[in-house]
PDB file of C-alpha atoms in Angstrom:
ATOM      1  CA  MET A   1     136.829 120.023 124.570  1.00 39.00           C
ATOM      2  CA  THR A   2     134.353 120.088 121.714  1.00 45.00           C
ATOM      3  CA  SER A   3     137.284 119.218 119.207  1.00 59.00           C
ATOM      4  CA  ASN A   4     137.311 115.674 120.641  1.00 87.00           C
ATOM      5  CA  PHE A   5     133.666 115.282 119.437  1.00 94.00           C
ATOM      6  CA  ALA A   6     132.173 115.272 116.047  1.00 96.00           C
ATOM      7  CA  VAL A   7     128.617 115.641 117.358  1.00 97.00           C
ATOM      8  CA  LEU A   8     127.478 117.080 120.700  1.00 97.00           C
ATOM      9  CA  THR A   9     123.789 117.621 121.626  1.00 96.00           C
ATOM     10  CA  GLU A  10     122.490 119.055 124.943  1.00 96.00           C
ATOM     11  CA  ASP A  11     118.860 118.511 125.730  1.00 96.00           C
ATOM     12  CA  LEU A  12     117.949 118.836 121.914  1.00 97.00           C
ATOM     13  CA  THR A  13     114.241 118.954 121.636  1.00 96.00           C
ATOM     14  CA  LYS A  14     111.822 119.314 118.683  1.00 96.00           C
ATOM     15  CA  PHE A  15     107.998 119.277 118.912  1.00 95.00           C
ATOM     16  CA  TYR A  16     105.679 119.611 115.978  1.00 93.00           C
ATOM     17  CA  GLY A  17     102.829 121.274 117.705  1.00 91.00           C
ATOM     18  CA  GLN A  18     101.884 118.806 120.440  1.00 89.00           C
ATOM     19  CA  ARG A  19     103.684 115.865 118.684  1.00 92.00           C
ATOM     20  CA  ARG A  20     107.087 114.906 119.947  1.00 92.00           C
ATOM     21  CA  GLY A  21     109.747 114.544 117.417  1.00 94.00           C
ATOM     22  CA  ILE A  22     112.787 114.226 119.713  1.00 95.00           C
ATOM     23  CA  ASP A  23     112.903 115.166 123.437  1.00 95.00           C
ATOM     24  CA  SER A  24     115.851 116.102 125.535  1.00 95.00           C
ATOM     25  CA  LEU A  25     118.583 114.355 123.450  1.00 96.00           C
ATOM     26  CA  THR A  26     121.919 114.476 125.073  1.00 96.00           C
ATOM     27  CA  LEU A  27     124.463 112.618 122.970  1.00 96.00           C
ATOM     28  CA  GLN A  28     128.302 112.793 122.371  1.00 96.00           C
ATOM     29  CA  VAL A  29     129.773 111.288 119.205  1.00 96.00           C
ATOM     30  CA  GLY A  30     133.592 110.989 119.243  1.00 95.00           C
ATOM     31  CA  ALA A  31     135.643 112.145 116.373  1.00 95.00           C
ATOM     32  CA  GLY A  32     136.583 109.098 114.240  1.00 95.00           C
ATOM     33  CA  GLU A  33     133.714 107.029 115.713  1.00 96.00           C
ATOM     34  CA  VAL A  34     130.960 105.044 114.000  1.00 96.00           C
ATOM     35  CA  LEU A  35     127.707 105.445 115.833  1.00 96.00           C
ATOM     36  CA  GLY A  36     124.646 103.464 114.907  1.00 93.00           C
ATOM     37  CA  PHE A  37     121.512 105.535 115.750  1.00 93.00           C
ATOM     38  CA  LEU A  38     118.903 102.885 116.152  1.00 88.00           C
ATOM     39  CA  GLY A  39     115.095 102.810 116.454  1.00 84.00           C
ATOM     40  CA  PRO A  40     112.035 101.973 114.410  1.00 80.00           C
ATOM     41  CA  ASN A  41     110.433 104.289 111.900  1.00 81.00           C
ATOM     42  CA  GLY A  42     108.986 107.256 113.770  1.00 86.00           C
ATOM     43  CA  ALA A  43     111.285 107.131 116.684  1.00 88.00           C
ATOM     44  CA  GLY A  44     112.894 110.503 115.948  1.00 93.00           C
ATOM     45  CA  LYS A  45     116.013 109.495 114.108  1.00 93.00           C
ATOM     46  CA  THR A  46     115.402 111.632 110.950  1.00 94.00           C
ATOM     47  CA  THR A  47     114.232 114.687 113.118  1.00 95.00           C
ATOM     48  CA  THR A  48     117.674 114.454 114.888  1.00 96.00           C
ATOM     49  CA  ILE A  49     119.538 114.435 111.673  1.00 96.00           C
ATOM     50  CA  ARG A  50     117.695 117.398 110.218  1.00 96.00           C
ATOM     51  CA  LEU A  51     118.240 119.362 113.504  1.00 96.00           C
ATOM     52  CA  LEU A  52     122.107 118.520 113.238  1.00 97.00           C
ATOM     53  CA  LEU A  53     122.017 119.827 109.584  1.00 96.00           C
ATOM     54  CA  ASP A  54     119.839 122.881 110.402  1.00 95.00           C
ATOM     55  CA  PHE A  55     117.126 121.738 108.119  1.00 95.00           C
ATOM     56  CA  LEU A  56     114.819 121.999 111.267  1.00 95.00           C
ATOM     57  CA  ARG A  57     115.215 124.448 114.086  1.00 95.00           C
ATOM     58  CA  PRO A  58     114.935 123.049 117.622  1.00 96.00           C
ATOM     59  CA  THR A  59     112.254 123.790 120.019  1.00 96.00           C
ATOM     60  CA  SER A  60     114.947 123.936 122.673  1.00 96.00           C
ATOM     61  CA  GLY A  61     118.455 122.624 123.452  1.00 96.00           C
ATOM     62  CA  ARG A  62     121.420 122.891 121.202  1.00 95.00           C
ATOM     63  CA  ALA A  63     123.745 120.992 118.976  1.00 96.00           C
ATOM     64  CA  THR A  64     127.384 121.381 117.973  1.00 96.00           C
ATOM     65  CA  VAL A  65     128.702 119.583 114.877  1.00 97.00           C
ATOM     66  CA  LEU A  66     132.373 119.436 113.975  1.00 96.00           C
ATOM     67  CA  GLY A  67     132.830 122.214 116.638  1.00 94.00           C
ATOM     68  CA  LEU A  68     130.466 124.495 114.669  1.00 95.00           C
ATOM     69  CA  ASP A  69     127.027 125.915 115.208  1.00 95.00           C
ATOM     70  CA  PRO A  70     124.660 124.312 112.645  1.00 95.00           C
ATOM     71  CA  ARG A  71     122.771 127.506 112.205  1.00 94.00           C
ATOM     72  CA  ARG A  72     125.536 130.221 112.325  1.00 95.00           C
ATOM     73  CA  ASP A  73     128.138 128.139 110.387  1.00 94.00           C
ATOM     74  CA  LYS A  74     125.787 126.290 108.138  1.00 93.00           C
ATOM     75  CA  ALA A  75     127.710 126.744 104.772  1.00 90.00           C
ATOM     76  CA  ALA A  76     131.202 125.959 106.203  1.00 91.00           C
ATOM     77  CA  LEU A  77     129.756 122.992 108.045  1.00 93.00           C
ATOM     78  CA  HIS A  78     127.971 121.373 105.065  1.00 91.00           C
ATOM     79  CA  ARG A  79     131.191 121.372 103.083  1.00 91.00           C
ATOM     80  CA  GLN A  80     132.643 118.993 105.609  1.00 94.00           C
ATOM     81  CA  ILE A  81     129.682 116.648 105.811  1.00 96.00           C
ATOM     82  CA  GLY A  82     128.487 113.845 103.552  1.00 96.00           C
ATOM     83  CA  TYR A  83     124.720 113.441 103.928  1.00 96.00           C
ATOM     84  CA  LEU A  84     122.633 110.694 102.680  1.00 95.00           C
ATOM     85  CA  PRO A  85     118.909 111.620 103.274  1.00 94.00           C
ATOM     86  CA  GLY A  86     116.376 108.844 104.008  1.00 89.00           C
ATOM     87  CA  GLU A  87     114.194 109.946 101.151  1.00 85.00           C
ATOM     88  CA  LEU A  88     116.056 110.680  97.914  1.00 84.00           C
ATOM     89  CA  ALA A  89     114.669 113.081  95.258  1.00 81.00           C
ATOM     90  CA  PHE A  90     116.620 113.795  92.119  1.00 81.00           C
ATOM     91  CA  PRO A  91     114.704 116.136  89.921  1.00 75.00           C
ATOM     92  CA  GLY A  92     115.699 116.710  86.281  1.00 77.00           C
ATOM     93  CA  ARG A  93     116.867 114.508  83.472  1.00 84.00           C
ATOM     94  CA  GLU A  94     120.617 114.376  84.301  1.00 90.00           C
ATOM     95  CA  THR A  95     122.739 111.242  84.163  1.00 94.00           C
ATOM     96  CA  ALA A  96     124.354 110.046  87.288  1.00 94.00           C
ATOM     97  CA  GLY A  97     127.600 111.214  85.992  1.00 95.00           C
ATOM     98  CA  ASP A  98     126.306 114.749  85.391  1.00 94.00           C
ATOM     99  CA  LEU A  99     124.648 114.954  88.711  1.00 94.00           C
ATOM    100  CA  LEU A 100     127.786 113.892  90.542  1.00 94.00           C
ATOM    101  CA  ARG A 101     129.943 116.387  88.606  1.00 94.00           C
ATOM    102  CA  PHE A 102     127.500 119.062  89.757  1.00 92.00           C
ATOM    103  CA  PHE A 103     127.822 117.902  93.429  1.00 91.00           C
ATOM    104  CA  GLY A 104     131.520 117.772  93.162  1.00 91.00           C
ATOM    105  CA  ALA A 105     131.740 121.333  91.752  1.00 90.00           C
ATOM    106  CA  ALA A 106     129.433 122.598  94.546  1.00 86.00           C
ATOM    107  CA  ARG A 107     131.906 121.235  97.073  1.00 85.00           C
ATOM    108  CA  GLY A 108     134.857 123.039  95.624  1.00 83.00           C
ATOM    109  CA  GLY A 109     135.960 120.186  93.298  1.00 87.00           C
ATOM    110  CA  VAL A 110     136.268 116.502  93.787  1.00 91.00           C
ATOM    111  CA  ALA A 111     138.745 114.313  91.851  1.00 92.00           C
ATOM    112  CA  TRP A 112     136.752 112.398  89.221  1.00 94.00           C
ATOM    113  CA  SER A 113     138.594 109.220  89.980  1.00 95.00           C
ATOM    114  CA  GLN A 114     137.104 109.160  93.438  1.00 95.00           C
ATOM    115  CA  VAL A 115     133.668 109.227  91.885  1.00 95.00           C
ATOM    116  CA  THR A 116     134.461 106.463  89.371  1.00 96.00           C
ATOM    117  CA  ASP A 117     136.018 104.312  91.868  1.00 96.00           C
ATOM    118  CA  LEU A 118     132.981 104.511  94.161  1.00 97.00           C
ATOM    119  CA  ALA A 119     130.709 103.942  91.276  1.00 96.00           C
ATOM    120  CA  GLU A 120     132.654 100.798  90.286  1.00 96.00           C
ATOM    121  CA  ARG A 121     132.621  99.473  93.843  1.00 96.00           C
ATOM    122  CA  LEU A 122     128.860  99.860  93.912  1.00 96.00           C
ATOM    123  CA  ASP A 123     128.171  98.641  90.339  1.00 95.00           C
ATOM    124  CA  LEU A 124     126.633 101.997  89.258  1.00 96.00           C
ATOM    125  CA  ASP A 125     126.247 102.911  85.585  1.00 96.00           C
ATOM    126  CA  LEU A 126     127.127 106.671  85.527  1.00 96.00           C
ATOM    127  CA  SER A 127     125.820 107.105  81.945  1.00 95.00           C
ATOM    128  CA  ARG A 128     122.225 106.329  82.933  1.00 94.00           C
ATOM    129  CA  PRO A 129     119.631 109.084  83.677  1.00 93.00           C
ATOM    130  CA  VAL A 130     118.838 109.151  87.305  1.00 92.00           C
ATOM    131  CA  ARG A 131     115.071 109.406  86.898  1.00 90.00           C
ATOM    132  CA  THR A 132     115.053 105.928  85.049  1.00 90.00           C
ATOM    133  CA  MET A 133     116.886 104.222  87.760  1.00 92.00           C
ATOM    134  CA  SER A 134     115.469 101.830  90.360  1.00 92.00           C
ATOM    135  CA  LYS A 135     115.418 102.636  94.059  1.00 92.00           C
ATOM    136  CA  GLY A 136     118.492 100.672  94.684  1.00 93.00           C
ATOM    137  CA  ASN A 137     120.559 102.470  91.943  1.00 94.00           C
ATOM    138  CA  LYS A 138     119.229 105.959  93.078  1.00 94.00           C
ATOM    139  CA  GLN A 139     120.621 104.829  96.611  1.00 95.00           C
ATOM    140  CA  LYS A 140     123.912 104.164  95.158  1.00 96.00           C
ATOM    141  CA  VAL A 141     124.016 107.633  93.444  1.00 95.00           C
ATOM    142  CA  GLY A 142     123.258 108.999  97.011  1.00 95.00           C
ATOM    143  CA  LEU A 143     126.002 107.040  98.617  1.00 97.00           C
ATOM    144  CA  VAL A 144     128.700 108.100  96.056  1.00 97.00           C
ATOM    145  CA  GLN A 145     127.736 111.859  96.537  1.00 95.00           C
ATOM    146  CA  ALA A 146     128.001 111.357 100.365  1.00 96.00           C
ATOM    147  CA  PHE A 147     131.353 109.572 100.319  1.00 97.00           C
ATOM    148  CA  MET A 148     133.061 111.139  97.156  1.00 96.00           C
ATOM    149  CA  HIS A 149     134.654 114.302  98.867  1.00 95.00           C
ATOM    150  CA  ARG A 150     135.875 112.256 101.888  1.00 95.00           C
ATOM    151  CA  PRO A 151     134.059 114.348 104.411  1.00 95.00           C
ATOM    152  CA  ALA A 152     135.028 114.663 108.158  1.00 96.00           C
ATOM    153  CA  LEU A 153     131.584 113.475 109.073  1.00 97.00           C
ATOM    154  CA  LEU A 154     129.167 111.087 107.225  1.00 98.00           C
ATOM    155  CA  ILE A 155     125.496 111.421 108.187  1.00 97.00           C
ATOM    156  CA  LEU A 156     123.559 108.490 106.665  1.00 96.00           C
ATOM    157  CA  ASP A 157     119.921 108.044 107.100  1.00 94.00           C
ATOM    158  CA  GLU A 158     118.797 104.399 106.521  1.00 91.00           C
ATOM    159  CA  PRO A 159     121.727 103.987 104.038  1.00 93.00           C
ATOM    160  CA  THR A 160     121.218 100.483 102.742  1.00 91.00           C
ATOM    161  CA  SER A 161     117.446 101.053 101.870  1.00 89.00           C
ATOM    162  CA  GLY A 162     117.012  99.417  98.440  1.00 90.00           C
ATOM    163  CA  LEU A 163     120.398  97.866  98.195  1.00 91.00           C
ATOM    164  CA  ASP A 164     120.780  94.126  97.494  1.00 92.00           C
ATOM    165  CA  PRO A 165     122.741  92.087 100.094  1.00 90.00           C
ATOM    166  CA  LEU A 166     125.949  92.129  98.081  1.00 92.00           C
ATOM    167  CA  MET A 167     125.861  95.879  97.825  1.00 93.00           C
ATOM    168  CA  GLN A 168     125.056  96.217 101.526  1.00 92.00           C
ATOM    169  CA  GLN A 169     128.228  94.314 102.356  1.00 92.00           C
ATOM    170  CA  GLU A 170     130.150  96.697 100.055  1.00 95.00           C
ATOM    171  CA  PHE A 171     128.650  99.773 101.835  1.00 95.00           C
ATOM    172  CA  LEU A 172     129.678  98.397 105.228  1.00 93.00           C
ATOM    173  CA  ALA A 173     133.235  97.938 103.875  1.00 95.00           C
ATOM    174  CA  MET A 174     133.104 101.535 102.898  1.00 96.00           C
ATOM    175  CA  VAL A 175     131.963 102.530 106.418  1.00 95.00           C
ATOM    176  CA  ARG A 176     134.841 100.574 107.983  1.00 94.00           C
ATOM    177  CA  GLU A 177     137.304 102.245 105.571  1.00 96.00           C
ATOM    178  CA  ALA A 178     135.944 105.612 106.383  1.00 96.00           C
ATOM    179  CA  ARG A 179     136.463 104.944 110.087  1.00 95.00           C
ATOM    180  CA  ASP A 180     140.011 103.659 109.444  1.00 95.00           C
ATOM    181  CA  ALA A 181     140.779 106.935 107.729  1.00 96.00           C
ATOM    182  CA  GLY A 182     139.638 109.023 110.763  1.00 95.00           C
ATOM    183  CA  GLN A 183     136.157 109.942 109.461  1.00 97.00           C
ATOM    184  CA  THR A 184     133.224 109.993 111.784  1.00 97.00           C
ATOM    185  CA  VAL A 185     130.015 108.126 110.814  1.00 97.00           C
ATOM    186  CA  PHE A 186     126.631 108.844 112.234  1.00 97.00           C
ATOM    187  CA  MET A 187     124.333 106.093 110.777  1.00 95.00           C
ATOM    188  CA  SER A 188     120.636 105.987 111.412  1.00 92.00           C
ATOM    189  CA  SER A 189     118.932 102.585 110.940  1.00 86.00           C
ATOM    190  CA  HIS A 190     116.118 100.537 112.264  1.00 79.00           C
ATOM    191  CA  VAL A 191     118.078  97.324 111.632  1.00 75.00           C
ATOM    192  CA  LEU A 192     120.792  96.317 114.278  1.00 75.00           C
ATOM    193  CA  ALA A 193     122.430  93.750 111.940  1.00 73.00           C
ATOM    194  CA  GLU A 194     123.285  96.672 109.528  1.00 77.00           C
ATOM    195  CA  VAL A 195     125.509  98.375 112.060  1.00 82.00           C
ATOM    196  CA  GLN A 196     126.672  95.542 114.395  1.00 80.00           C
ATOM    197  CA  HIS A 197     129.703  94.802 112.361  1.00 82.00           C
ATOM    198  CA  THR A 198     130.742  98.455 111.941  1.00 89.00           C
ATOM    199  CA  ALA A 199     129.590 100.539 114.811  1.00 92.00           C
ATOM    200  CA  ASP A 200     131.650 101.246 117.812  1.00 93.00           C
ATOM    201  CA  ARG A 201     128.395 102.114 119.856  1.00 93.00           C
ATOM    202  CA  VAL A 202     124.625 102.131 119.292  1.00 91.00           C
ATOM    203  CA  ALA A 203     122.370 104.787 120.592  1.00 92.00           C
ATOM    204  CA  ILE A 204     118.740 103.503 120.827  1.00 89.00           C
ATOM    205  CA  VAL A 205     115.836 105.878 120.533  1.00 90.00           C
ATOM    206  CA  ARG A 206     112.221 105.032 121.381  1.00 87.00           C
ATOM    207  CA  ASP A 207     109.246 107.448 120.934  1.00 89.00           C
ATOM    208  CA  GLY A 208     111.423 110.498 120.661  1.00 92.00           C
ATOM    209  CA  ARG A 209     113.609 109.766 123.714  1.00 93.00           C
ATOM    210  CA  LEU A 210     117.130 108.248 123.978  1.00 93.00           C
ATOM    211  CA  VAL A 211     116.808 105.100 125.973  1.00 88.00           C
ATOM    212  CA  ALA A 212     120.407 103.682 125.820  1.00 85.00           C
ATOM    213  CA  VAL A 213     123.812 104.282 124.583  1.00 90.00           C
ATOM    214  CA  GLU A 214     125.969 101.058 124.532  1.00 86.00           C
ATOM    215  CA  ARG A 215     129.051  99.690 123.107  1.00 88.00           C
ATOM    216  CA  VAL A 216     128.078  96.931 120.508  1.00 82.00           C
ATOM    217  CA  GLU A 217     129.937  94.245 122.452  1.00 77.00           C
ATOM    218  CA  SER A 218     128.195  95.046 125.705  1.00 75.00           C
ATOM    219  CA  LEU A 219     124.761  94.546 123.915  1.00 70.00           C
ATOM    220  CA  GLY A 220     126.149  91.160 122.882  1.00 63.00           C
ATOM    221  CA  LYS A 221     127.060  90.242 126.490  1.00 65.00           C
ATOM    222  CA  ARG A 222     123.480  90.407 127.651  1.00 61.00           C
ATOM    223  CA  ALA A 223     122.182  88.760 124.524  1.00 65.00           C
ATOM    224  CA  VAL A 224     119.696  85.855 125.162  1.00 76.00           C
ATOM    225  CA  ARG A 225     120.914  82.566 124.038  1.00 82.00           C
ATOM    226  CA  SER A 226     119.475  79.133 123.773  1.00 88.00           C
ATOM    227  CA  VAL A 227     121.076  76.267 125.801  1.00 94.00           C
ATOM    228  CA  GLU A 228     120.440  72.557 125.659  1.00 96.00           C
ATOM    229  CA  ILE A 229     122.192  70.167 128.067  1.00 97.00           C
ATOM    230  CA  HIS A 230     122.111  66.320 127.788  1.00 97.00           C
ATOM    231  CA  PHE A 231     122.736  64.552 131.124  1.00 97.00           C
ATOM    232  CA  SER A 232     123.324  60.859 131.781  1.00 96.00           C
ATOM    233  CA  ASP A 233     120.291  60.731 134.143  1.00 96.00           C
ATOM    234  CA  PRO A 234     117.027  62.833 134.415  1.00 95.00           C
ATOM    235  CA  VAL A 235     117.342  66.151 136.330  1.00 96.00           C
ATOM    236  CA  ASP A 236     114.812  68.337 138.360  1.00 95.00           C
ATOM    237  CA  PRO A 237     113.869  71.486 136.562  1.00 95.00           C
ATOM    238  CA  ALA A 238     113.364  73.332 139.801  1.00 94.00           C
ATOM    239  CA  GLU A 239     117.092  73.115 140.363  1.00 95.00           C
ATOM    240  CA  PHE A 240     117.627  75.348 137.332  1.00 96.00           C
ATOM    241  CA  ASP A 241     114.519  77.557 137.505  1.00 93.00           C
ATOM    242  CA  VAL A 242     116.006  79.479 140.409  1.00 94.00           C
ATOM    243  CA  LEU A 243     119.191  80.361 138.714  1.00 94.00           C
ATOM    244  CA  SER A 244     120.155  83.979 137.953  1.00 90.00           C
ATOM    245  CA  GLY A 245     119.424  84.836 134.319  1.00 88.00           C
ATOM    246  CA  VAL A 246     118.093  81.337 133.444  1.00 92.00           C
ATOM    247  CA  GLY A 247     114.600  81.215 131.984  1.00 90.00           C
ATOM    248  CA  GLU A 248     112.130  79.107 129.989  1.00 91.00           C
ATOM    249  CA  VAL A 249     113.372  75.835 131.646  1.00 96.00           C
ATOM    250  CA  THR A 250     112.008  72.758 130.255  1.00 96.00           C
ATOM    251  CA  VAL A 251     113.119  69.129 131.128  1.00 96.00           C
ATOM    252  CA  SER A 252     112.415  66.116 129.096  1.00 95.00           C
ATOM    253  CA  GLY A 253     114.032  63.154 130.885  1.00 94.00           C
ATOM    254  CA  PRO A 254     117.733  63.780 130.826  1.00 96.00           C
ATOM    255  CA  VAL A 255     117.543  66.778 128.443  1.00 97.00           C
ATOM    256  CA  LEU A 256     117.347  70.274 129.759  1.00 97.00           C
ATOM    257  CA  ARG A 257     116.497  73.228 127.556  1.00 96.00           C
ATOM    258  CA  CYS A 258     116.534  76.880 128.663  1.00 94.00           C
ATOM    259  CA  THR A 259     117.494  80.396 127.864  1.00 90.00           C
ATOM    260  CA  VAL A 260     120.379  82.424 129.400  1.00 88.00           C
ATOM    261  CA  ASN A 261     120.427  86.119 129.605  1.00 81.00           C
ATOM    262  CA  GLY A 262     123.926  87.289 130.423  1.00 75.00           C
ATOM    263  CA  ARG A 263     126.565  85.071 131.975  1.00 82.00           C
ATOM    264  CA  LEU A 264     126.508  81.238 131.540  1.00 87.00           C
ATOM    265  CA  ASP A 265     128.485  80.684 134.883  1.00 91.00           C
ATOM    266  CA  PRO A 266     125.480  79.966 137.080  1.00 93.00           C
ATOM    267  CA  LEU A 267     124.071  77.376 134.644  1.00 95.00           C
ATOM    268  CA  ILE A 268     127.487  75.729 134.186  1.00 95.00           C
ATOM    269  CA  LYS A 269     128.154  75.335 137.890  1.00 95.00           C
ATOM    270  CA  ALA A 270     124.664  73.820 138.466  1.00 96.00           C
ATOM    271  CA  ALA A 271     125.071  71.440 135.534  1.00 96.00           C
ATOM    272  CA  ALA A 272     128.400  70.300 136.875  1.00 96.00           C
ATOM    273  CA  ARG A 273     126.739  68.725 139.867  1.00 95.00           C
ATOM    274  CA  HIS A 274     125.502  66.112 137.312  1.00 96.00           C
ATOM    275  CA  GLU A 275     127.196  63.968 134.786  1.00 96.00           C
ATOM    276  CA  VAL A 276     126.979  66.051 131.526  1.00 96.00           C
ATOM    277  CA  VAL A 277     126.885  64.075 128.188  1.00 96.00           C
ATOM    278  CA  ASP A 278     126.553  66.927 125.816  1.00 96.00           C
ATOM    279  CA  MET A 279     125.893  70.711 125.699  1.00 95.00           C
ATOM    280  CA  LEU A 280     124.608  72.947 122.840  1.00 94.00           C
ATOM    281  CA  SER A 281     124.626  76.731 123.049  1.00 87.00           C
ATOM    282  CA  ALA A 282     123.224  78.776 120.108  1.00 79.00           C
ATOM    283  CA  GLU A 283     125.061  82.039 119.505  1.00 65.00           C
ATOM    284  CA  PRO A 284     122.855  84.998 120.693  1.00 61.00           C
ATOM    285  CA  ASP A 285     121.057  86.905 117.988  1.00 59.00           C
ATOM    286  CA  LEU A 286     121.805  90.632 118.512  1.00 59.00           C
ATOM    287  CA  GLU A 287     118.792  91.535 116.418  1.00 60.00           C
ATOM    288  CA  GLU A 288     116.446  89.649 118.813  1.00 62.00           C
ATOM    289  CA  THR A 289     118.285  91.073 121.751  1.00 62.00           C
ATOM    290  CA  PHE A 290     117.725  94.710 120.425  1.00 63.00           C
ATOM    291  CA  LEU A 291     114.175  94.081 119.723  1.00 60.00           C
ATOM    292  CA  SER A 292     113.532  92.550 123.123  1.00 61.00           C
ATOM    293  CA  PHE A 293     115.442  95.437 124.831  1.00 60.00           C
ATOM    294  CA  TYR A 294     113.760  98.051 122.824  1.00 58.00           C
ATOM    295  CA  TYR A 295     110.302  97.073 123.206  1.00 55.00           C
ATOM    296  CA  HIS A 296     110.202  95.489 126.596  1.00 55.00           C
ATOM    297  CA  SER A 297     112.949  97.194 128.761  1.00 51.00           C
ATOM    298  CA  GLU A 298     110.952  99.966 130.506  1.00 45.00           C
ATOM    299  CA  GLY A 299     113.545 100.199 133.224  1.00 43.00           C
ATOM    300  CA  ALA A 300     116.181 101.503 130.812  1.00 41.00           C
ATOM    301  CA  GLY A 301     114.557 104.806 130.118  1.00 42.00           C
ATOM    302  CA  ASP A 302     117.568 106.804 131.163  1.00 42.00           C
ATOM    303  CA  ALA A 303     120.538 106.391 128.937  1.00 43.00           C
ATOM    304  CA  SER A 304     122.836 107.211 131.767  1.00 36.00           C
ATOM    305  CA  ARG A 305     121.867 103.954 133.453  1.00 35.00           C
ATOM    306  CA  ALA A 306     122.360 101.960 130.328  1.00 37.00           C
ATOM    307  CA  GLY A 307     126.162 102.002 129.803  1.00 36.00           C
ATOM    308  CA  ALA A 308     126.585 105.432 128.099  1.00 38.00           C
TER     309      ALA A 308
END
């Protein structure tokens, strides 16, 4: 059964003394899936990634990656993974091209055309010494080395850090192409907008615990939207205050303003009892929805109750 999953964790836990890194993480990432691993800095995202790669040993629990044991099968596993760390460190005086040739050789050989194609897409000058590069250009080197051998699994920690908006869009296109080619992408981020157009699901971590696993579209279904309705005559706000999912109701004469969390149906049916002149509904902002859920939804502490 593990062959259907690129990543499996069971009660994966890491404590640094008394400080919690990640606690009882149980997660399944399907082969060929893009998973956005979301949470603010310090939530446990990087700890999880280091456990999957056997850069850290768990306090308890276990992980299986590409059907292999990260500790026992470390060398074989790492050849099948493209990893971009959150903090890049490139020692030495090599040019980007020299460094990428070294990485290619270490992986048993990579067609140089794959390197140059990626460098061209990311507008990366391979002749420049890496130590002289900006953070954004170093990030491009990191992305090329992660993608260039077309690995079965891409593990990317804050992958767009330092990239300008144009390059961020190019990166997201690369992720979509990787998914279309059957590769699995495990992408850590603290920015929902970064993954909402590429991820199949998002896993949300808070203070070292997994609090939700959801499909991106289901997160959108319960996004809070702003609604403004213009009636032909004044209306009573009390009529709308009691509706399920409707909040922040204000009425100014014939104009009703409110927020709707979830389905619009109760509000539409109540409004239909009056003559409606106009209605404006702002598209929900998934970033705001994520932040609202993440920081204020204490009732969703068990991922199994949150649409996993």
